[in-house]
Short mmCIF file of C-alpha atoms in Angstrom, two decimals:
data_model
loop_
_atom_site.label_atom_id
_atom_site.label_comp_id
_atom_site.label_asym_id
_atom_site.label_seq_id
_atom_site.Cartn_x
_atom_site.Cartn_y
_atom_site.Cartn_z
CA UNK A 1 54.87 33.19 -9.59
CA UNK A 2 56.87 31.07 -12.36
CA UNK A 3 55.23 29.64 -15.15
CA UNK A 4 51.86 31.37 -14.57
CA UNK A 5 50.60 30.63 -17.83
CA UNK A 6 50.79 27.03 -17.58
CA UNK A 7 49.79 26.26 -14.07
CA UNK A 8 46.52 28.43 -14.98
CA UNK A 9 46.05 26.48 -17.88
CA UNK A 10 46.51 23.21 -16.23
CA UNK A 11 44.21 24.10 -13.24
CA UNK A 12 41.54 25.14 -15.70
CA UNK A 13 41.67 21.70 -17.82
CA UNK A 14 41.83 19.80 -14.25
CA UNK A 15 38.43 21.72 -13.42
CA UNK A 16 36.67 20.91 -16.70
CA UNK A 17 37.58 17.56 -16.43
CA UNK A 18 36.43 17.17 -12.81
CA UNK A 19 32.99 18.89 -13.60
CA UNK A 20 32.39 16.76 -16.87
CA UNK A 21 29.55 14.54 -15.47
CA UNK A 22 28.01 17.78 -14.23
CA UNK A 23 27.84 19.79 -17.45
CA UNK A 24 27.70 17.12 -19.71
CA UNK A 25 24.07 15.86 -18.28
CA UNK A 26 23.01 19.41 -18.01
CA UNK A 27 19.76 19.72 -19.38
CA UNK A 28 19.31 16.11 -20.19
CA UNK A 29 16.09 14.60 -18.36
CA UNK A 30 16.62 11.68 -16.19
CA UNK A 31 14.56 8.64 -17.03
CA UNK A 32 12.27 8.46 -13.76
CA UNK A 33 11.38 4.84 -12.96
CA UNK A 34 7.86 4.11 -13.65
CA UNK A 35 6.94 0.54 -12.69
CA UNK A 36 4.04 -0.78 -14.48
CA UNK A 37 1.13 -1.72 -11.98
CA UNK A 38 -1.62 -4.19 -12.49
CA UNK A 39 -4.54 -2.92 -14.09
CA UNK A 40 -7.46 -5.01 -12.52
CA UNK A 41 -5.89 -5.18 -9.10
CA UNK A 42 -5.75 -2.17 -6.80
CA UNK A 43 -4.54 -3.69 -3.52
CA UNK A 44 -1.26 -5.15 -2.40
CA UNK A 45 -0.78 -6.71 0.84
CA UNK A 46 0.57 -3.65 2.30
CA UNK A 47 0.28 0.37 1.41
CA UNK A 48 2.13 1.18 -1.88
CA UNK A 49 4.51 3.40 0.53
CA UNK A 50 5.26 0.37 2.61
CA UNK A 51 5.88 -1.81 -0.42
CA UNK A 52 8.08 0.71 -1.98
CA UNK A 53 10.50 1.02 0.97
CA UNK A 54 10.25 -2.32 2.79
CA UNK A 55 9.22 -5.43 0.04
CA UNK A 56 12.43 -6.76 0.49
CA UNK A 57 12.00 -7.03 4.13
CA UNK A 58 8.68 -8.36 3.69
CA UNK A 59 9.88 -11.05 1.00
CA UNK A 60 12.57 -12.21 3.47
CA UNK A 61 10.20 -12.51 6.40
CA UNK A 62 7.91 -14.63 4.14
CA UNK A 63 10.82 -16.52 3.20
CA UNK A 64 11.95 -17.55 6.70
CA UNK A 65 8.54 -18.52 7.87
CA UNK A 66 7.93 -20.56 4.88
CA UNK A 67 11.16 -22.44 4.56
CA UNK A 68 12.49 -22.56 8.29
CA UNK A 69 9.39 -22.57 10.29
CA UNK A 70 6.92 -24.31 7.95
CA UNK A 71 4.37 -21.59 8.30
CA UNK A 72 2.80 -21.61 4.98
CA UNK A 73 -0.61 -20.09 6.26
CA UNK A 74 -2.08 -17.59 3.50
CA UNK A 75 -1.86 -13.96 4.40
CA UNK A 76 -5.15 -12.23 4.39
CA UNK A 77 -5.81 -8.66 3.89
CA UNK A 78 -8.99 -7.17 3.35
CA UNK A 79 -10.58 -10.75 2.79
CA UNK A 80 -8.39 -11.57 -0.08
CA UNK A 81 -5.64 -14.32 0.64
CA UNK A 82 -2.33 -14.03 -0.64
CA UNK A 83 0.49 -16.75 -0.76
CA UNK A 84 3.63 -16.14 0.91
CA UNK A 85 5.48 -16.50 -2.24
CA UNK A 86 7.42 -14.69 -4.67
CA UNK A 87 7.24 -16.94 -7.60
CA UNK A 88 3.40 -18.10 -6.54
CA UNK A 89 2.29 -15.01 -4.83
CA UNK A 90 3.79 -11.58 -6.03
CA UNK A 91 4.34 -12.66 -9.68
CA UNK A 92 0.60 -13.44 -9.98
CA UNK A 93 -0.36 -9.65 -9.99
CA UNK A 94 2.93 -8.67 -11.42
CA UNK A 95 3.95 -11.04 -13.80
CA UNK A 96 6.47 -8.88 -15.84
CA UNK A 97 9.85 -8.46 -14.17
CA UNK A 98 11.09 -6.09 -16.64
CA UNK A 99 8.49 -3.50 -16.37
CA UNK A 100 8.07 -3.97 -12.58
CA UNK A 101 10.87 -5.05 -10.72
CA UNK A 102 13.84 -4.08 -12.86
CA UNK A 103 12.37 -0.61 -13.54
CA UNK A 104 13.43 0.61 -10.11
CA UNK A 105 16.11 -1.81 -9.37
CA UNK A 106 18.13 -0.79 -12.42
CA UNK A 107 17.52 3.14 -11.57
CA UNK A 108 18.86 2.44 -8.19
CA UNK A 109 21.62 -0.01 -9.10
CA UNK A 110 20.35 -2.91 -7.10
CA UNK A 111 20.75 -6.24 -8.54
CA UNK A 112 19.02 -8.84 -6.28
CA UNK A 113 19.51 -12.54 -7.03
CA UNK A 114 15.86 -13.62 -6.65
CA UNK A 115 15.78 -14.73 -10.51
CA UNK A 116 19.09 -17.04 -10.37
CA UNK A 117 16.70 -19.33 -8.91
CA UNK A 118 12.87 -18.40 -9.20
CA UNK A 119 11.08 -18.51 -12.22
CA UNK A 120 9.35 -15.48 -14.15
CA UNK A 121 5.84 -16.72 -15.41
CA UNK A 122 7.19 -16.00 -19.04
CA UNK A 123 10.25 -18.10 -18.44
CA UNK A 124 8.66 -21.64 -18.44
CA UNK A 125 6.05 -20.89 -21.47
CA UNK B 1 65.54 -2.31 47.49
CA UNK B 2 66.34 -4.14 50.95
CA UNK B 3 64.77 -7.38 51.10
CA UNK B 4 65.56 -9.72 54.22
CA UNK B 5 65.85 -13.23 53.52
CA UNK B 6 63.07 -13.97 56.03
CA UNK B 7 60.62 -11.47 54.03
CA UNK B 8 61.52 -13.26 50.64
CA UNK B 9 60.94 -16.67 51.58
CA UNK B 10 57.30 -15.41 53.17
CA UNK B 11 56.45 -13.86 49.83
CA UNK B 12 57.74 -16.89 47.91
CA UNK B 13 55.69 -19.28 49.81
CA UNK B 14 52.43 -17.21 49.81
CA UNK B 15 52.79 -16.92 45.72
CA UNK B 16 53.38 -20.89 45.69
CA UNK B 17 49.97 -21.36 47.65
CA UNK B 18 48.25 -18.97 45.23
CA UNK B 19 49.39 -20.49 42.28
CA UNK B 20 48.40 -23.81 43.25
CA UNK B 21 45.00 -22.67 44.47
CA UNK B 22 43.68 -20.35 41.99
CA UNK B 23 43.72 -22.45 38.80
CA UNK B 24 42.12 -25.48 40.43
CA UNK B 25 39.26 -22.65 41.89
CA UNK B 26 38.86 -21.73 38.19
CA UNK B 27 38.51 -25.24 36.95
CA UNK B 28 35.75 -25.91 39.42
CA UNK B 29 33.79 -22.80 38.32
CA UNK B 30 34.12 -23.69 34.76
CA UNK B 31 32.84 -27.17 35.17
CA UNK B 32 30.03 -25.50 36.95
CA UNK B 33 29.11 -23.41 34.24
CA UNK B 34 29.47 -26.17 31.56
CA UNK B 35 27.16 -28.34 33.56
CA UNK B 36 24.71 -25.31 33.92
CA UNK B 37 24.81 -24.44 30.27
CA UNK B 38 24.17 -27.86 29.19
CA UNK B 39 21.08 -28.50 31.61
CA UNK B 40 19.71 -25.18 30.74
CA UNK B 41 19.71 -26.08 26.70
CA UNK B 42 16.26 -26.64 25.46
CA UNK B 43 15.84 -29.61 22.62
CA UNK B 44 16.29 -27.95 19.50
CA UNK B 45 17.25 -31.11 17.61
CA UNK B 46 18.33 -34.64 18.69
CA UNK B 47 21.49 -34.06 17.30
CA UNK B 48 22.70 -31.82 20.21
CA UNK B 49 22.09 -34.53 22.84
CA UNK B 50 25.26 -36.80 23.85
CA UNK B 51 24.46 -39.86 22.13
CA UNK B 52 23.50 -42.79 24.48
CA UNK B 53 24.80 -46.18 24.10
CA UNK B 54 26.77 -47.10 20.93
CA UNK B 55 26.79 -44.18 18.57
CA UNK B 56 23.39 -42.82 19.60
CA UNK B 57 21.16 -46.09 19.41
CA UNK B 58 20.23 -46.04 23.12
CA UNK B 59 17.34 -43.22 23.06
CA UNK B 60 14.51 -43.07 21.03
CA UNK B 61 13.43 -39.63 19.20
CA UNK B 62 10.17 -38.15 20.32
CA UNK B 63 7.77 -35.71 18.57
CA UNK B 64 7.09 -36.13 15.05
CA UNK B 65 9.67 -37.66 12.81
CA UNK B 66 8.63 -38.13 9.09
CA UNK B 67 10.12 -41.34 7.55
CA UNK B 68 9.60 -43.57 4.59
CA UNK B 69 9.73 -47.56 4.32
CA UNK B 70 10.75 -48.88 0.79
CA UNK B 71 9.80 -52.37 0.02
CA UNK B 72 12.49 -53.59 -2.62
CA UNK B 73 10.57 -56.79 -3.56
CA UNK B 74 7.68 -54.41 -4.87
CA UNK B 75 9.97 -53.21 -7.31
CA UNK B 76 11.06 -56.32 -8.82
CA UNK B 77 6.99 -57.01 -9.27
CA UNK B 78 6.43 -53.78 -10.92
CA UNK B 79 8.91 -53.25 -13.63
CA UNK B 80 9.99 -49.40 -14.09
CA UNK B 81 8.52 -48.45 -10.86
CA UNK B 82 11.82 -47.14 -9.44
CA UNK B 83 12.19 -45.13 -12.86
CA UNK B 84 8.68 -43.72 -12.34
CA UNK B 85 9.74 -42.39 -8.72
CA UNK B 86 13.01 -40.69 -9.92
CA UNK B 87 11.06 -38.91 -12.91
CA UNK B 88 8.36 -37.82 -10.61
CA UNK B 89 10.84 -36.29 -8.06
CA UNK B 90 13.31 -34.98 -10.67
CA UNK B 91 10.70 -33.38 -13.13
CA UNK B 92 8.88 -31.79 -9.96
CA UNK B 93 11.79 -30.11 -8.32
CA UNK B 94 13.49 -28.89 -11.94
CA UNK B 95 16.72 -31.12 -11.04
CA UNK B 96 19.16 -30.57 -13.99
CA UNK B 97 20.53 -33.56 -16.01
CA UNK B 98 23.83 -32.66 -17.81
CA UNK B 99 24.24 -36.32 -18.85
CA UNK B 100 27.83 -36.41 -17.04
CA UNK B 101 28.04 -38.18 -13.79
CA UNK B 102 30.77 -36.00 -12.49
CA UNK B 103 27.95 -32.82 -12.66
CA UNK B 104 25.11 -35.36 -11.36
CA UNK B 105 22.48 -33.62 -9.49
CA UNK B 106 20.22 -36.50 -7.53
CA UNK B 107 17.66 -36.42 -5.08
CA UNK B 108 16.57 -39.96 -5.50
CA UNK B 109 18.56 -42.62 -7.27
CA UNK B 110 19.05 -46.27 -7.48
CA UNK B 111 22.19 -48.56 -6.99
CA UNK B 112 22.33 -52.24 -6.33
CA UNK B 113 22.20 -53.75 -2.77
CA UNK B 114 25.97 -54.50 -2.45
CA UNK B 115 26.52 -50.82 -2.91
CA UNK B 116 23.60 -49.34 -0.87
CA UNK B 117 24.16 -51.70 2.02
CA UNK B 118 27.70 -51.92 2.53
CA UNK B 119 27.86 -52.61 6.40
CA UNK B 120 25.33 -55.64 5.86
CA UNK B 121 27.13 -58.97 5.01
CA UNK B 122 27.29 -59.82 1.57
CA UNK B 123 28.77 -63.45 2.41
CA UNK B 124 26.52 -66.06 0.59
CA UNK B 125 23.56 -63.43 -0.20
CA UNK B 126 21.19 -64.51 -2.74
CA UNK B 127 22.54 -63.25 -6.19
CA UNK B 128 19.29 -62.11 -7.31
CA UNK B 129 19.23 -59.44 -4.90
CA UNK B 130 21.75 -57.25 -6.91
CA UNK B 131 19.48 -57.17 -10.06
CA UNK B 132 16.86 -55.21 -8.24
CA UNK B 133 16.81 -51.55 -8.09
CA UNK B 134 17.43 -50.14 -4.64
CA UNK B 135 15.94 -46.70 -4.46
CA UNK B 136 18.41 -44.55 -2.29
CA UNK B 137 17.62 -40.83 -0.99
CA UNK B 138 18.52 -38.46 1.71
CA UNK B 139 17.56 -40.59 4.84
CA UNK B 140 16.48 -37.66 6.86
CA UNK B 141 18.37 -38.81 10.00
CA UNK B 142 17.01 -38.36 13.49
CA UNK B 143 20.60 -37.56 14.46
CA UNK B 144 21.73 -36.04 10.92
CA UNK B 145 25.54 -35.23 10.91
CA UNK B 146 25.07 -32.69 8.14
CA UNK B 147 23.00 -30.49 10.31
CA UNK B 148 25.94 -30.14 12.77
CA UNK B 149 28.52 -29.55 9.90
CA UNK B 150 26.55 -26.77 8.19
CA UNK B 151 28.14 -23.43 9.33
CA UNK B 152 25.22 -21.41 8.18
CA UNK B 153 22.62 -23.54 9.58
CA UNK B 154 21.38 -23.50 5.75
CA UNK B 155 20.70 -27.46 6.35
CA UNK B 156 18.53 -27.88 9.47
CA UNK B 157 15.98 -30.23 10.99
CA UNK B 158 12.37 -28.76 11.22
CA UNK B 159 9.58 -29.35 13.68
CA UNK B 160 8.27 -32.56 11.75
CA UNK B 161 11.58 -34.08 11.68
CA UNK B 162 12.57 -33.42 7.94
CA UNK B 163 16.16 -32.49 7.30
CA UNK B 164 15.54 -29.43 5.04
CA UNK B 165 17.92 -27.24 3.09
CA UNK B 166 17.41 -23.52 2.59
CA UNK B 167 19.02 -22.87 -0.30
CA UNK B 168 19.02 -19.06 0.26
CA UNK B 169 21.43 -19.79 2.95
CA UNK B 170 23.95 -22.21 1.26
CA UNK B 171 27.35 -20.70 0.78
CA UNK B 172 28.70 -23.83 -0.81
CA UNK B 173 31.37 -25.05 1.40
CA UNK B 174 30.18 -28.55 1.10
CA UNK B 175 31.00 -29.49 4.74
CA UNK B 176 27.48 -31.48 4.60
CA UNK B 177 28.58 -33.62 1.59
CA UNK B 178 31.55 -34.47 3.64
CA UNK B 179 29.25 -35.21 6.72
CA UNK B 180 26.74 -37.35 4.93
CA UNK B 181 27.54 -40.97 5.19
CA UNK B 182 25.05 -41.64 2.65
CA UNK B 183 26.20 -39.47 -0.61
CA UNK B 184 22.61 -37.95 -0.58
CA UNK B 185 23.79 -34.27 -1.37
CA UNK B 186 24.93 -33.19 -4.68
CA UNK B 187 26.65 -29.98 -5.48
CA UNK B 188 25.82 -27.60 -8.31
CA UNK B 189 29.13 -27.41 -10.12
CA UNK B 190 27.50 -25.85 -13.16
CA UNK B 191 24.49 -23.35 -13.24
CA UNK B 192 21.42 -25.65 -13.38
CA UNK B 193 19.45 -23.26 -15.49
CA UNK B 194 21.60 -24.09 -18.36
CA UNK B 195 19.77 -24.36 -21.75
CA UNK B 196 20.37 -26.45 -24.86
CA UNK B 197 20.71 -24.92 -28.36
CA UNK B 198 17.02 -25.25 -28.87
CA UNK B 199 16.08 -22.95 -25.48
CA UNK B 200 15.05 -25.84 -23.33
CA UNK B 201 16.18 -26.19 -19.85
CA UNK B 202 18.79 -28.92 -19.18
CA UNK B 203 16.45 -30.42 -16.86
CA UNK B 204 15.75 -34.37 -16.13
CA UNK B 205 13.69 -35.48 -19.28
CA UNK B 206 13.11 -31.76 -20.21
CA UNK B 207 10.36 -31.27 -17.65
CA UNK B 208 9.72 -27.89 -16.26
CA UNK B 209 7.71 -27.39 -13.19
CA UNK B 210 7.06 -23.64 -12.98
CA UNK B 211 5.90 -23.87 -9.46
CA UNK B 212 9.28 -24.82 -8.17
CA UNK B 213 12.44 -22.74 -8.31
CA UNK B 214 15.72 -24.14 -9.53
CA UNK B 215 18.88 -23.81 -7.57
CA UNK B 216 21.82 -21.54 -8.62
CA UNK B 217 25.48 -22.61 -8.99
CA UNK B 218 27.79 -23.19 -6.27
CA UNK B 219 24.55 -24.57 -4.03
CA UNK B 220 24.22 -28.33 -2.48
CA UNK B 221 21.09 -29.72 -2.78
CA UNK B 222 19.17 -32.80 -1.71
CA UNK B 223 15.82 -34.40 -0.96
CA UNK B 224 13.52 -32.54 0.89
CA UNK B 225 10.73 -34.65 1.67
CA UNK B 226 8.68 -32.53 -0.49
CA UNK B 227 7.25 -29.81 2.32
CA UNK B 228 5.57 -27.72 -0.36
CA UNK B 229 3.47 -31.01 -1.07
CA UNK B 230 3.24 -32.13 2.45
CA UNK B 231 1.66 -28.46 3.40
CA UNK B 232 -1.14 -28.87 1.05
CA UNK B 233 -1.91 -32.52 2.27
CA UNK B 234 -0.14 -34.44 -0.63
CA UNK B 235 2.48 -37.14 -0.29
CA UNK B 236 6.09 -36.80 -1.61
CA UNK B 237 6.44 -37.04 -5.31
CA UNK B 238 8.16 -40.14 -5.19
CA UNK B 239 5.69 -42.02 -3.10
CA UNK B 240 2.77 -40.52 -4.87
CA UNK B 241 4.28 -42.08 -8.16
CA UNK B 242 4.31 -45.50 -6.46
CA UNK B 243 0.53 -45.36 -6.31
CA UNK B 244 -1.47 -48.59 -5.10
CA UNK B 245 1.65 -50.67 -5.13
CA UNK B 246 2.45 -49.59 -1.38
CA UNK B 247 6.44 -50.00 -2.55
CA UNK B 248 6.71 -46.84 -0.44
CA UNK B 249 4.90 -45.84 2.67
CA UNK B 250 5.44 -42.51 4.24
CA UNK B 251 4.53 -41.13 7.59
CA UNK B 252 5.23 -40.26 10.97
CA UNK B 253 7.35 -43.17 12.31
CA UNK B 254 6.79 -41.70 15.89
CA UNK B 255 3.22 -41.98 15.72
CA UNK B 256 1.82 -45.87 16.83
CA UNK B 257 -1.16 -45.33 14.84
CA UNK B 258 0.47 -44.32 11.37
CA UNK B 259 0.24 -46.61 8.66
CA UNK B 260 4.19 -46.69 8.56
CA UNK B 261 4.51 -47.49 12.19
CA UNK B 262 2.31 -50.53 11.47
CA UNK B 263 4.22 -51.46 8.48
CA UNK B 264 7.49 -51.05 10.65
CA UNK B 265 6.12 -52.93 13.60
CA UNK B 266 4.70 -56.08 11.01
CA UNK B 267 7.85 -56.31 9.18
CA UNK B 268 11.86 -56.78 9.18
CA UNK B 269 13.16 -53.60 8.07
CA UNK B 270 16.90 -52.55 7.85
CA UNK B 271 18.43 -49.12 7.42
CA UNK B 272 21.58 -48.00 5.59
CA UNK B 273 24.77 -47.68 7.97
CA UNK B 274 23.09 -48.28 11.03
CA UNK B 275 26.61 -48.19 12.83
CA UNK B 276 26.95 -44.49 12.00
CA UNK B 277 24.65 -43.68 14.53
CA UNK B 278 22.73 -41.33 12.53
CA UNK B 279 19.41 -43.17 12.96
CA UNK B 280 18.31 -43.00 9.39
CA UNK B 281 14.37 -42.47 8.94
CA UNK B 282 14.24 -44.33 5.71
CA UNK B 283 13.72 -48.06 6.24
CA UNK B 284 13.87 -51.05 3.39
CA UNK B 285 12.11 -54.08 3.46
CA UNK B 286 14.47 -56.63 1.84
#
């Protein structure tokens, strides 16, 4: 084999660069998302597991019902009535977008465009 | 290959018969299909029906059709009433005001009679009419051209006959703006959430309604007849602003017992550009 020294050194440098993200983050703890839950309210419209995986499906469904089908009936779960609305419903219990929504959205690199139009409670104060 | 002249002529003859017969059989079939599909279609919107008579004037729409009667003379009696209506609507819906006609967003606005009613004769018309503010808005047509133009069904006619926009679905192609004969639609060239240096939104008269969202850049918007207010038993914001003056009457024009039907029945009203065949649901008492 010709130029054995150069080839082996080159390969070694290549492997080191390739695995850089792995050993650079070695030992560093990842920031685990901890969305801030409302203190006084314990129940949501669905179970936490459902909301965690499918809140966007529910929001889209509510949006279509309200905007397209004119079905603005309140959702009643266990005797509590909820408005089918992000801005006027969800944000009543989860008023802080940064501490609730963005916590997971940033972690999973999801960028929904709800806030281009809908107000957060703080924004209008 | 050995083809005799006799055999060749037979094949040629048969091919000619087939060539003439098959296409006509196909057209018959296709026509049958077209008939079946047109009769099988339900009635999702009045607009899909073939227009009867001249530009769709023949048939009457059925079902609920919300509409509005605007009495222009009442706006002469009550100075500043038109501005109060615009203010009520634009602050309710967080309509931005950039102070620039090129970027203007308008849900309801005023113009003079000559510009609002271009199809009506202006010959020897009384000159005073042009000094009255004529409130113009989306006509919520019974036969809306914008709904047919919209490629994403972001604009659609809902169950109560209101031409509604689903801002989530609008892709900003502006076909609807080209289709609307009344200029009732505005495009968000700029971000409606722009702020002044002092942190205030550039909304109409700085009013912010925290209960209604804004739109985003690249979306078309227009009057929606306040479905969020109708749902809780309120009148549209502009109609509410006219209060007891009865300058604007709102209701179901197809219900003979409604107030608006009685007003329509007892007054001579005109509509904007009736020849366009869109059957506007906003009527004017001049």
